Each structure stands twice: as C-alpha cells, then as structure tokens.
C-alpha cells in the first residue's frame, strides 16, 4: 500500500493513504535533517485534527521526523459512513497502517486526550514499536465532569459567517481552559478548528462523532491498560485547571507507572504544548538515553 506524498522534501509534506477498510486518510510530515533522531507521531484529541501540532512539529523537526495525522472523520481525512468506527481500536489500526506505509518501525507518540489513550492502546498492541509516550491531559481515570462537558459540545453543526465570529464562539466554549489566551491565541486556535464551507465556517470534523461518543463505553478499570508504560518512558502533562485528568490520578500515574509529571499552570483540558513549562520538559524527555536506546539511537543523546 503506497502513500501519495506532495510538497518539498525538506519542509512539510502532505500524505494520503488508504485504511484497511478503504477510507482515504491524510497526514502531514514535517521533514527536518537528513538523519533524524527518530520519528514522532502526534495524535490529536476527539474533535481536533493534526493542525493542532503545527507549532510543536515545526520546532521538533529540527531534529526529528514528525508525523501528524488527521484521524478518520477529521481534517482532510474522509468521513466514515459507519460512525461506530470512530473508536480507538479502529483508529490505532489506521496508525499502524500509516507507519507501515511510511516504513517507520519505532516511534515516540505525543498524544492529546483521545490521542493519548490511542498511544496507550498502541503500547499494549506492540510495545516494541513505541519508544516513548507523552500523555497530554489523559489517564486511566476520566473525571465525569470533564466528560459531560465534552459530550455537551461535540456534534455542533453551527456555521459562522466569518473568522471573527468563529473565534469568539470558540473562546466562549473553551475560555475556562485557557484563561491567559490573547485574541491572537484564540485566532490561531480557530484556524486549526474551523474550515470554510459555502459562505461560512464549520467545525472541521464529522458531526456523527456525537453519536459515536454517546455509544462508546470505557472499560470499568483502565489501569491494566497502562501497565505496559512501566517499561516505556512516559511523560504526563496535566493542565492545572483540568476537569478531565485529576491531580490525584496524575500523582498515581507517577507512583504506579514511574511516569514523569509536569503540571502546566493556567491550563485546563488540554495544554497546547507551546507553554513555557512544556517545551523544555518535552525536549528533556526526548533527549533521555532510555528513550534513545529504545529507538536504536544510542549515539544521539
């Protein structure tokens, strides 16, 4: 199965590929040095898309090969005619297809929310191919308050007449999670959230995600799924104001799994990875010898 790649070889390349069930899926690859330290796979949240990682991917591509896919039903990837396929099992299968198509053996995963849980699932499915995990505001216990908040806004089909209106609406929904955001920050987030449609702007995901979320059920105890992380370098990022990952659960992830925890001030669900406390922590995590050894890259430490 071959990927279709377009774009300059030394910058950003757009990739399309076919899933096992025939959907046309999309990703962006940020190509840096001729001999990168390794590959980083960036996995976005439930209603998000790969554009969330543009800033982080550009920064990391000075040393790493960075791949940022749009999960099925989001961004440039096709919508699934069967909404029940919007689930972590199907989506992780898509990620293995993407990695195999690109010839990538081992990766470090940076996952936000749903993307973090996908990373954990991939670590269960094939731990030898996961060199490290960054779990952005997600863990084995989900705070019901945050889940209820997400269910309340998923599936919104409102269209907005212009970017200013869309930006204001976005800030109205997510303002509590980003209390220090400037108008410029909100506009940047809006550009990664909405796409033009007709004479207006709509959210860049399949509204059928609402039905898929309503039908989904998490395992009664997700802690066993996190057991493989005991032997995989893991960084946990928690927004100080998060209503999805509690402080107690994050602390337990440190105690039970040996994870490293960074609490991000003035952020709810979820940090955008550009915060002053996140960038050095992420760089230090990616530079650690254990992670580089798992990549087979012991010379670049």
PDB file of C-alpha atoms in Angstrom:
ATOM      1  CA  UNK A   1       0.000   0.000   0.000  1.00  0.00           C
ATOM      2  CA  UNK A   2       1.634   3.237  -1.109  1.00  0.00           C
ATOM      3  CA  UNK A   3       1.222   6.725   0.252  1.00  0.00           C
ATOM      4  CA  UNK A   4       0.764   9.713  -2.021  1.00  0.00           C
ATOM      5  CA  UNK A   5       3.192  12.434  -0.936  1.00  0.00           C
ATOM      6  CA  UNK A   6       3.320  16.030  -2.122  1.00  0.00           C
ATOM      7  CA  UNK A   7       5.369  19.018  -1.054  1.00  0.00           C
ATOM      8  CA  UNK A   8       9.052  19.966  -0.816  1.00  0.00           C
ATOM      9  CA  UNK A   9      11.162  17.140   0.575  1.00  0.00           C
ATOM     10  CA  UNK A  10      12.881  19.454   3.087  1.00  0.00           C
ATOM     11  CA  UNK A  11       9.768  21.093   4.547  1.00  0.00           C
ATOM     12  CA  UNK A  12       6.205  19.863   5.051  1.00  0.00           C
ATOM     13  CA  UNK A  13       4.722  17.045   3.016  1.00  0.00           C
ATOM     14  CA  UNK A  14       1.053  16.197   2.671  1.00  0.00           C
ATOM     15  CA  UNK A  15       0.383  12.457   2.765  1.00  0.00           C
ATOM     16  CA  UNK A  16      -2.697  10.488   1.795  1.00  0.00           C
ATOM     17  CA  UNK A  17      -3.098   6.749   2.262  1.00  0.00           C
ATOM     18  CA  UNK A  18      -5.829   4.110   2.404  1.00  0.00           C
ATOM     19  CA  UNK A  19      -7.017   2.492   5.608  1.00  0.00           C
ATOM     20  CA  UNK A  20      -7.586  -1.257   5.726  1.00  0.00           C
ATOM     21  CA  UNK A  21     -11.297  -0.651   5.093  1.00  0.00           C
ATOM     22  CA  UNK A  22     -10.688   1.703   2.189  1.00  0.00           C
ATOM     23  CA  UNK A  23     -11.039   5.227   3.617  1.00  0.00           C
ATOM     24  CA  UNK A  24      -8.733   7.879   2.201  1.00  0.00           C
ATOM     25  CA  UNK A  25      -6.845   9.272   5.183  1.00  0.00           C
ATOM     26  CA  UNK A  26      -4.449  12.181   5.478  1.00  0.00           C
ATOM     27  CA  UNK A  27      -1.370  13.204   7.429  1.00  0.00           C
ATOM     28  CA  UNK A  28       1.343  15.840   7.346  1.00  0.00           C
ATOM     29  CA  UNK A  29       5.006  15.027   7.671  1.00  0.00           C
ATOM     30  CA  UNK A  30       7.461  17.623   8.928  1.00  0.00           C
ATOM     31  CA  UNK A  31      10.811  16.701   7.443  1.00  0.00           C
ATOM     32  CA  UNK A  32      13.953  18.075   9.033  1.00  0.00           C
ATOM     33  CA  UNK A  33      17.530  16.787   8.991  1.00  0.00           C
ATOM     34  CA  UNK A  34      18.753  14.071   6.597  1.00  0.00           C
ATOM     35  CA  UNK A  35      19.327  11.700   9.537  1.00  0.00           C
ATOM     36  CA  UNK A  36      16.673  12.477  12.163  1.00  0.00           C
ATOM     37  CA  UNK A  37      16.948  11.275  15.750  1.00  0.00           C
ATOM     38  CA  UNK A  38      13.772   9.279  15.164  1.00  0.00           C
ATOM     39  CA  UNK A  39      10.095   9.604  14.352  1.00  0.00           C
ATOM     40  CA  UNK A  40       7.450  11.339  16.446  1.00  0.00           C
ATOM     41  CA  UNK A  41       3.775  10.512  15.868  1.00  0.00           C
ATOM     42  CA  UNK A  42       1.381  13.241  17.041  1.00  0.00           C
ATOM     43  CA  UNK A  43      -2.152  12.086  17.871  1.00  0.00           C
ATOM     44  CA  UNK A  44      -4.874  14.702  18.369  1.00  0.00           C
ATOM     45  CA  UNK A  45      -7.986  14.777  20.538  1.00  0.00           C
ATOM     46  CA  UNK A  46     -11.557  13.714  19.815  1.00  0.00           C
ATOM     47  CA  UNK A  47     -12.777  16.674  17.741  1.00  0.00           C
ATOM     48  CA  UNK A  48      -9.384  18.034  16.771  1.00  0.00           C
ATOM     49  CA  UNK A  49      -7.024  17.383  13.853  1.00  0.00           C
ATOM     50  CA  UNK A  50      -3.332  17.268  13.075  1.00  0.00           C
ATOM     51  CA  UNK A  51      -3.075  21.046  12.681  1.00  0.00           C
ATOM     52  CA  UNK A  52      -3.022  21.274  16.478  1.00  0.00           C
ATOM     53  CA  UNK A  53       0.600  20.167  16.348  1.00  0.00           C
ATOM     54  CA  UNK A  54       1.868  22.558  13.660  1.00  0.00           C
ATOM     55  CA  UNK A  55       3.917  24.738  16.005  1.00  0.00           C
ATOM     56  CA  UNK A  56       5.329  21.827  18.007  1.00  0.00           C
ATOM     57  CA  UNK A  57       6.038  19.793  14.864  1.00  0.00           C
ATOM     58  CA  UNK A  58       7.932  22.640  13.206  1.00  0.00           C
ATOM     59  CA  UNK A  59      10.070  23.075  16.309  1.00  0.00           C
ATOM     60  CA  UNK A  60      10.800  19.377  16.756  1.00  0.00           C
ATOM     61  CA  UNK A  61      11.537  18.856  13.056  1.00  0.00           C
ATOM     62  CA  UNK A  62      14.930  20.476  13.593  1.00  0.00           C
ATOM     63  CA  UNK A  63      15.945  17.065  14.933  1.00  0.00           C
ATOM     64  CA  UNK A  64      13.028  14.673  14.435  1.00  0.00           C
ATOM     65  CA  UNK A  65      10.818  13.300  11.696  1.00  0.00           C
ATOM     66  CA  UNK A  66       7.345  14.400  12.830  1.00  0.00           C
ATOM     67  CA  UNK A  67       4.105  12.865  11.529  1.00  0.00           C
ATOM     68  CA  UNK A  68       0.758  14.484  12.344  1.00  0.00           C
ATOM     69  CA  UNK A  69      -2.247  12.528  11.000  1.00  0.00           C
ATOM     70  CA  UNK A  70      -5.890  13.558  10.792  1.00  0.00           C
ATOM     71  CA  UNK A  71      -7.904  10.708  12.270  1.00  0.00           C
ATOM     72  CA  UNK A  72     -10.786   9.418  10.141  1.00  0.00           C
ATOM     73  CA  UNK A  73     -13.642  11.906  10.112  1.00  0.00           C
ATOM     74  CA  UNK A  74     -11.416  14.852  10.974  1.00  0.00           C
ATOM     75  CA  UNK A  75      -9.448  17.371   8.957  1.00  0.00           C
ATOM     76  CA  UNK A  76      -8.538  16.161   5.470  1.00  0.00           C
ATOM     77  CA  UNK A  77      -9.399  12.523   6.193  1.00  0.00           C
ATOM     78  CA  UNK A  78     -12.606  11.078   4.796  1.00  0.00           C
ATOM     79  CA  UNK A  79     -15.691  10.736   6.939  1.00  0.00           C
ATOM     80  CA  UNK A  80     -16.614   7.181   7.848  1.00  0.00           C
ATOM     81  CA  UNK A  81     -20.099   6.084   6.684  1.00  0.00           C
ATOM     82  CA  UNK A  82     -20.209   3.882   9.794  1.00  0.00           C
ATOM     83  CA  UNK A  83     -19.840   6.231  12.798  1.00  0.00           C
ATOM     84  CA  UNK A  84     -19.216   3.284  15.121  1.00  0.00           C
ATOM     85  CA  UNK A  85     -15.760   3.117  13.527  1.00  0.00           C
ATOM     86  CA  UNK A  86     -14.845   6.345  15.279  1.00  0.00           C
ATOM     87  CA  UNK A  87     -13.229   4.415  18.098  1.00  0.00           C
ATOM     88  CA  UNK A  88      -9.671   3.924  19.381  1.00  0.00           C
ATOM     89  CA  UNK A  89      -9.329   0.349  18.119  1.00  0.00           C
ATOM     90  CA  UNK A  90     -10.125   1.271  14.518  1.00  0.00           C
ATOM     91  CA  UNK A  91      -8.068   4.446  14.697  1.00  0.00           C
ATOM     92  CA  UNK A  92      -4.985   2.723  16.104  1.00  0.00           C
ATOM     93  CA  UNK A  93      -5.251   0.237  13.237  1.00  0.00           C
ATOM     94  CA  UNK A  94      -5.162   3.252  10.915  1.00  0.00           C
ATOM     95  CA  UNK A  95      -1.991   4.463  12.654  1.00  0.00           C
ATOM     96  CA  UNK A  96      -0.214   1.142  12.182  1.00  0.00           C
ATOM     97  CA  UNK A  97      -1.183   1.288   8.510  1.00  0.00           C
ATOM     98  CA  UNK A  98       0.237   4.809   8.264  1.00  0.00           C
ATOM     99  CA  UNK A  99       3.509   3.859   9.962  1.00  0.00           C
ATOM    100  CA  UNK A 100       3.901   0.740   7.853  1.00  0.00           C
ATOM    101  CA  UNK A 101       3.134   2.701   4.699  1.00  0.00           C
ATOM    102  CA  UNK A 102       5.852   5.209   5.580  1.00  0.00           C
ATOM    103  CA  UNK A 103       8.303   2.496   6.599  1.00  0.00           C
ATOM    104  CA  UNK A 104       8.507   3.698  10.211  1.00  0.00           C
ATOM    105  CA  UNK A 105       9.404   0.952  12.681  1.00  0.00           C
ATOM    106  CA  UNK A 106       9.559   2.719  16.068  1.00  0.00           C
ATOM    107  CA  UNK A 107       8.049   5.995  17.196  1.00  0.00           C
ATOM    108  CA  UNK A 108       7.647   8.320  20.096  1.00  0.00           C
ATOM    109  CA  UNK A 109       3.974   9.204  20.498  1.00  0.00           C
ATOM    110  CA  UNK A 110       2.734  12.600  21.627  1.00  0.00           C
ATOM    111  CA  UNK A 111      -0.979  12.208  22.269  1.00  0.00           C
ATOM    112  CA  UNK A 112      -3.547  14.705  23.466  1.00  0.00           C
ATOM    113  CA  UNK A 113      -6.656  13.402  25.268  1.00  0.00           C
ATOM    114  CA  UNK A 114      -8.094  10.740  22.929  1.00  0.00           C
ATOM    115  CA  UNK A 115      -4.725  10.639  21.173  1.00  0.00           C
ATOM    116  CA  UNK A 116      -3.020   9.841  24.469  1.00  0.00           C
ATOM    117  CA  UNK A 117      -5.354   6.896  25.034  1.00  0.00           C
ATOM    118  CA  UNK A 118      -4.645   5.724  21.500  1.00  0.00           C
ATOM    119  CA  UNK A 119      -0.940   5.823  22.333  1.00  0.00           C
ATOM    120  CA  UNK A 120      -1.536   3.670  25.409  1.00  0.00           C
ATOM    121  CA  UNK A 121      -3.512   1.204  23.298  1.00  0.00           C
ATOM    122  CA  UNK A 122      -0.686   1.048  20.744  1.00  0.00           C
ATOM    123  CA  UNK A 123       1.752   0.354  23.589  1.00  0.00           C
ATOM    124  CA  UNK A 124      -0.412  -2.631  24.528  1.00  0.00           C
ATOM    125  CA  UNK A 125      -0.657  -3.848  20.955  1.00  0.00           C
ATOM    126  CA  UNK A 126       3.042  -3.630  20.093  1.00  0.00           C
ATOM    127  CA  UNK A 127       5.216  -2.227  22.906  1.00  0.00           C
ATOM    128  CA  UNK A 128       8.442  -2.835  20.999  1.00  0.00           C
ATOM    129  CA  UNK A 129       7.469  -0.215  18.430  1.00  0.00           C
ATOM    130  CA  UNK A 130       6.756   2.515  20.993  1.00  0.00           C
ATOM    131  CA  UNK A 131       9.951   4.195  22.207  1.00  0.00           C
ATOM    132  CA  UNK A 132       8.213   6.700  24.458  1.00  0.00           C
ATOM    133  CA  UNK A 133       4.861   8.261  25.283  1.00  0.00           C
ATOM    134  CA  UNK A 134       3.773  11.802  26.048  1.00  0.00           C
ATOM    135  CA  UNK A 135       0.271  11.734  27.530  1.00  0.00           C
ATOM    136  CA  UNK A 136      -1.271  15.185  27.328  1.00  0.00           C
ATOM    137  CA  UNK A 137      -4.028  15.527  29.926  1.00  0.00           C
ATOM    138  CA  UNK A 138      -5.310  11.955  29.859  1.00  0.00           C
ATOM    139  CA  UNK A 139      -5.012   8.970  32.139  1.00  0.00           C
ATOM    140  CA  UNK A 140      -6.660   5.756  33.324  1.00  0.00           C
ATOM    141  CA  UNK A 141      -9.429   7.581  35.189  1.00  0.00           C
ATOM    142  CA  UNK A 142     -11.678  10.158  33.499  1.00  0.00           C
ATOM    143  CA  UNK A 143     -13.327  12.852  35.585  1.00  0.00           C
ATOM    144  CA  UNK A 144     -17.093  12.677  34.866  1.00  0.00           C
ATOM    145  CA  UNK A 145     -17.361  16.496  34.916  1.00  0.00           C
ATOM    146  CA  UNK A 146     -14.978  16.853  32.006  1.00  0.00           C
ATOM    147  CA  UNK A 147     -16.611  14.043  30.061  1.00  0.00           C
ATOM    148  CA  UNK A 148     -20.027  15.665  30.474  1.00  0.00           C
ATOM    149  CA  UNK A 149     -18.619  18.979  29.244  1.00  0.00           C
ATOM    150  CA  UNK A 150     -17.186  17.358  26.123  1.00  0.00           C
ATOM    151  CA  UNK A 151     -20.406  15.493  25.364  1.00  0.00           C
ATOM    152  CA  UNK A 152     -22.285  18.809  25.573  1.00  0.00           C
ATOM    153  CA  UNK A 153     -20.396  20.445  22.712  1.00  0.00           C
ATOM    154  CA  UNK A 154     -19.467  17.539  20.405  1.00  0.00           C
ATOM    155  CA  UNK A 155     -21.537  17.468  17.220  1.00  0.00           C
ATOM    156  CA  UNK A 156     -22.226  21.185  16.967  1.00  0.00           C
ATOM    157  CA  UNK A 157     -23.323  21.890  13.381  1.00  0.00           C
ATOM    158  CA  UNK A 158     -23.474  25.686  13.689  1.00  0.00           C
ATOM    159  CA  UNK A 159     -21.817  27.601  10.882  1.00  0.00           C
ATOM    160  CA  UNK A 160     -20.254  31.003  11.450  1.00  0.00           C
ATOM    161  CA  UNK A 161     -20.205  33.852   8.920  1.00  0.00           C
ATOM    162  CA  UNK A 162     -16.575  34.920   9.440  1.00  0.00           C
ATOM    163  CA  UNK A 163     -13.392  34.214  11.363  1.00  0.00           C
ATOM    164  CA  UNK A 164     -14.085  36.868  13.982  1.00  0.00           C
ATOM    165  CA  UNK A 165     -17.430  35.306  14.902  1.00  0.00           C
ATOM    166  CA  UNK A 166     -15.997  31.792  14.896  1.00  0.00           C
ATOM    167  CA  UNK A 167     -13.113  32.877  17.101  1.00  0.00           C
ATOM    168  CA  UNK A 168     -15.469  34.477  19.610  1.00  0.00           C
ATOM    169  CA  UNK A 169     -17.616  31.342  19.714  1.00  0.00           C
ATOM    170  CA  UNK A 170     -14.568  29.138  20.287  1.00  0.00           C
ATOM    171  CA  UNK A 171     -13.366  31.332  23.147  1.00  0.00           C
ATOM    172  CA  UNK A 172     -16.824  31.151  24.671  1.00  0.00           C
ATOM    173  CA  UNK A 173     -16.740  27.358  24.801  1.00  0.00           C
ATOM    174  CA  UNK A 174     -13.132  26.814  25.844  1.00  0.00           C
ATOM    175  CA  UNK A 175     -12.293  30.019  27.696  1.00  0.00           C
ATOM    176  CA  UNK A 176     -12.014  28.406  31.163  1.00  0.00           C
ATOM    177  CA  UNK A 177      -9.278  26.067  29.894  1.00  0.00           C
ATOM    178  CA  UNK A 178      -7.097  28.895  28.553  1.00  0.00           C
ATOM    179  CA  UNK A 179      -7.555  31.891  30.875  1.00  0.00           C
ATOM    180  CA  UNK A 180      -4.359  33.614  29.686  1.00  0.00           C
ATOM    181  CA  UNK A 181      -5.046  33.318  25.944  1.00  0.00           C
ATOM    182  CA  UNK A 182      -4.884  36.534  23.947  1.00  0.00           C
ATOM    183  CA  UNK A 183      -7.140  37.279  20.998  1.00  0.00           C
ATOM    184  CA  UNK A 184      -4.239  36.253  18.761  1.00  0.00           C
ATOM    185  CA  UNK A 185      -4.043  32.890  20.527  1.00  0.00           C
ATOM    186  CA  UNK A 186      -7.764  32.300  20.030  1.00  0.00           C
ATOM    187  CA  UNK A 187      -7.496  33.216  16.360  1.00  0.00           C
ATOM    188  CA  UNK A 188      -4.646  30.724  15.931  1.00  0.00           C
ATOM    189  CA  UNK A 189      -6.737  28.010  17.565  1.00  0.00           C
ATOM    190  CA  UNK A 190      -9.744  28.911  15.415  1.00  0.00           C
ATOM    191  CA  UNK A 191      -7.686  28.431  12.246  1.00  0.00           C
ATOM    192  CA  UNK A 192      -7.000  24.865  13.399  1.00  0.00           C
ATOM    193  CA  UNK A 193     -10.644  24.270  14.356  1.00  0.00           C
ATOM    194  CA  UNK A 194     -12.842  25.568  11.519  1.00  0.00           C
ATOM    195  CA  UNK A 195     -12.835  25.208   7.735  1.00  0.00           C
ATOM    196  CA  UNK A 196     -14.697  27.188   5.079  1.00  0.00           C
ATOM    197  CA  UNK A 197     -17.968  25.751   3.831  1.00  0.00           C
ATOM    198  CA  UNK A 198     -20.157  27.691   1.444  1.00  0.00           C
ATOM    199  CA  UNK A 199     -20.204  31.271   2.647  1.00  0.00           C
ATOM    200  CA  UNK A 200     -19.363  30.412   6.232  1.00  0.00           C
ATOM    201  CA  UNK A 201     -17.153  28.338   8.530  1.00  0.00           C
ATOM    202  CA  UNK A 202     -17.875  24.984  10.165  1.00  0.00           C
ATOM    203  CA  UNK A 203     -16.108  22.767  12.658  1.00  0.00           C
ATOM    204  CA  UNK A 204     -13.597  20.526  10.906  1.00  0.00           C
ATOM    205  CA  UNK A 205     -14.956  17.114  11.907  1.00  0.00           C
ATOM    206  CA  UNK A 206     -17.824  14.770  11.179  1.00  0.00           C
ATOM    207  CA  UNK A 207     -20.837  15.687  13.374  1.00  0.00           C
ATOM    208  CA  UNK A 208     -21.523  11.950  13.637  1.00  0.00           C
ATOM    209  CA  UNK A 209     -18.781  11.869  16.271  1.00  0.00           C
ATOM    210  CA  UNK A 210     -21.548  12.831  18.687  1.00  0.00           C
ATOM    211  CA  UNK A 211     -23.356   9.537  18.111  1.00  0.00           C
ATOM    212  CA  UNK A 212     -20.108   7.585  18.322  1.00  0.00           C
ATOM    213  CA  UNK A 213     -19.231   9.234  21.635  1.00  0.00           C
ATOM    214  CA  UNK A 214     -22.696   8.596  23.059  1.00  0.00           C
ATOM    215  CA  UNK A 215     -22.443   4.909  22.194  1.00  0.00           C
ATOM    216  CA  UNK A 216     -18.881   4.488  23.467  1.00  0.00           C
ATOM    217  CA  UNK A 217     -18.114   2.952  26.825  1.00  0.00           C
ATOM    218  CA  UNK A 218     -14.754   2.870  28.567  1.00  0.00           C
ATOM    219  CA  UNK A 219     -13.512  -0.251  30.366  1.00  0.00           C
ATOM    220  CA  UNK A 220     -14.612  -0.239  34.015  1.00  0.00           C
ATOM    221  CA  UNK A 221     -10.945  -0.200  35.049  1.00  0.00           C
ATOM    222  CA  UNK A 222      -8.409   1.236  32.612  1.00  0.00           C
ATOM    223  CA  UNK A 223      -5.400   0.875  34.926  1.00  0.00           C
ATOM    224  CA  UNK A 224      -4.460  -2.553  33.481  1.00  0.00           C
ATOM    225  CA  UNK A 225      -4.148  -0.930  30.038  1.00  0.00           C
ATOM    226  CA  UNK A 226      -1.489   1.376  31.457  1.00  0.00           C
ATOM    227  CA  UNK A 227       0.692  -1.451  32.833  1.00  0.00           C
ATOM    228  CA  UNK A 228       2.998  -1.582  29.747  1.00  0.00           C
ATOM    229  CA  UNK A 229       4.009   2.020  30.488  1.00  0.00           C
ATOM    230  CA  UNK A 230       6.085   0.774  33.416  1.00  0.00           C
ATOM    231  CA  UNK A 231       8.751  -0.221  30.880  1.00  0.00           C
ATOM    232  CA  UNK A 232       8.235   2.637  28.408  1.00  0.00           C
ATOM    233  CA  UNK A 233       9.486   6.184  29.117  1.00  0.00           C
ATOM    234  CA  UNK A 234       6.353   8.227  29.796  1.00  0.00           C
ATOM    235  CA  UNK A 235       5.785  11.939  30.316  1.00  0.00           C
ATOM    236  CA  UNK A 236       2.415  13.061  31.663  1.00  0.00           C
ATOM    237  CA  UNK A 237       1.284  16.643  31.063  1.00  0.00           C
ATOM    238  CA  UNK A 238      -1.616  17.809  33.199  1.00  0.00           C
ATOM    239  CA  UNK A 239      -3.344  21.151  32.926  1.00  0.00           C
ATOM    240  CA  UNK A 240      -3.540  22.643  36.401  1.00  0.00           C
ATOM    241  CA  UNK A 241      -7.196  23.502  35.744  1.00  0.00           C
ATOM    242  CA  UNK A 242      -8.044  20.215  34.016  1.00  0.00           C
ATOM    243  CA  UNK A 243     -11.543  18.837  34.507  1.00  0.00           C
ATOM    244  CA  UNK A 244     -10.642  15.532  32.833  1.00  0.00           C
ATOM    245  CA  UNK A 245      -7.405  14.360  34.478  1.00  0.00           C
ATOM    246  CA  UNK A 246      -7.488  14.873  38.231  1.00  0.00           C
ATOM    247  CA  UNK A 247      -4.431  15.737  40.291  1.00  0.00           C
ATOM    248  CA  UNK A 248      -4.883  12.523  42.278  1.00  0.00           C
ATOM    249  CA  UNK A 249      -4.918  10.349  39.148  1.00  0.00           C
ATOM    250  CA  UNK A 250      -1.845  12.095  37.747  1.00  0.00           C
ATOM    251  CA  UNK A 251       0.008  11.530  41.011  1.00  0.00           C
ATOM    252  CA  UNK A 252      -0.957   7.848  40.908  1.00  0.00           C
ATOM    253  CA  UNK A 253       0.454   7.598  37.381  1.00  0.00           C
ATOM    254  CA  UNK A 254       3.790   8.730  38.783  1.00  0.00           C
ATOM    255  CA  UNK A 255       3.634   6.342  41.737  1.00  0.00           C
ATOM    256  CA  UNK A 256       2.337   3.271  39.909  1.00  0.00           C
ATOM    257  CA  UNK A 257       3.881   3.657  36.460  1.00  0.00           C
ATOM    258  CA  UNK A 258       7.074   5.606  37.120  1.00  0.00           C
ATOM    259  CA  UNK A 259       5.928   8.383  34.794  1.00  0.00           C
ATOM    260  CA  UNK A 260       7.298  11.914  34.870  1.00  0.00           C
ATOM    261  CA  UNK A 261       4.637  14.541  35.608  1.00  0.00           C
ATOM    262  CA  UNK A 262       4.562  18.179  34.546  1.00  0.00           C
ATOM    263  CA  UNK A 263       1.671  20.303  35.784  1.00  0.00           C
ATOM    264  CA  UNK A 264       1.015  23.180  33.393  1.00  0.00           C
ATOM    265  CA  UNK A 265      -0.141  26.421  35.064  1.00  0.00           C
ATOM    266  CA  UNK A 266      -3.188  28.308  33.779  1.00  0.00           C
ATOM    267  CA  UNK A 267      -4.298  25.468  31.545  1.00  0.00           C
ATOM    268  CA  UNK A 268      -7.323  23.198  31.628  1.00  0.00           C
ATOM    269  CA  UNK A 269      -8.004  20.417  29.150  1.00  0.00           C
ATOM    270  CA  UNK A 270      -5.628  20.381  27.382  1.00  0.00           C
ATOM    271  CA  UNK A 271      -2.256  22.191  27.199  1.00  0.00           C
ATOM    272  CA  UNK A 272      -1.406  23.233  23.652  1.00  0.00           C
ATOM    273  CA  UNK A 273       2.283  22.213  24.069  1.00  0.00           C
ATOM    274  CA  UNK A 274       3.626  25.727  23.485  1.00  0.00           C
ATOM    275  CA  UNK A 275       3.606  26.642  27.186  1.00  0.00           C
ATOM    276  CA  UNK A 276       6.935  27.729  28.768  1.00  0.00           C
ATOM    277  CA  UNK A 277       6.857  24.790  31.175  1.00  0.00           C
ATOM    278  CA  UNK A 278       6.123  22.245  28.446  1.00  0.00           C
ATOM    279  CA  UNK A 279       8.737  22.895  25.754  1.00  0.00           C
ATOM    280  CA  UNK A 280      11.845  22.286  27.923  1.00  0.00           C
ATOM    281  CA  UNK A 281      10.197  19.282  29.581  1.00  0.00           C
ATOM    282  CA  UNK A 282       9.377  17.809  26.178  1.00  0.00           C
ATOM    283  CA  UNK A 283      12.917  18.417  24.908  1.00  0.00           C
ATOM    284  CA  UNK A 284      14.431  16.810  28.005  1.00  0.00           C
ATOM    285  CA  UNK A 285      12.107  13.823  27.688  1.00  0.00           C
ATOM    286  CA  UNK A 286      13.040  13.259  24.042  1.00  0.00           C
ATOM    287  CA  UNK A 287      16.746  13.524  24.872  1.00  0.00           C
ATOM    288  CA  UNK A 288      16.821  10.920  27.630  1.00  0.00           C
ATOM    289  CA  UNK A 289      19.101   7.931  26.999  1.00  0.00           C
ATOM    290  CA  UNK A 290      16.471   5.259  27.737  1.00  0.00           C
ATOM    291  CA  UNK A 291      14.174   6.634  25.038  1.00  0.00           C
ATOM    292  CA  UNK A 292      17.017   6.982  22.534  1.00  0.00           C
ATOM    293  CA  UNK A 293      18.090   3.422  23.276  1.00  0.00           C
ATOM    294  CA  UNK A 294      14.595   2.145  22.568  1.00  0.00           C
ATOM    295  CA  UNK A 295      14.764   3.972  19.236  1.00  0.00           C
ATOM    296  CA  UNK A 296      18.083   2.299  18.498  1.00  0.00           C
ATOM    297  CA  UNK A 297      19.709   5.723  18.553  1.00  0.00           C
ATOM    298  CA  UNK A 298      22.208   5.449  21.395  1.00  0.00           C
ATOM    299  CA  UNK A 299      24.691   7.724  19.669  1.00  0.00           C
ATOM    300  CA  UNK A 300      22.459  10.816  19.692  1.00  0.00           C
ATOM    301  CA  UNK A 301      21.915  11.671  23.365  1.00  0.00           C
TER     302      UNK A 301
END
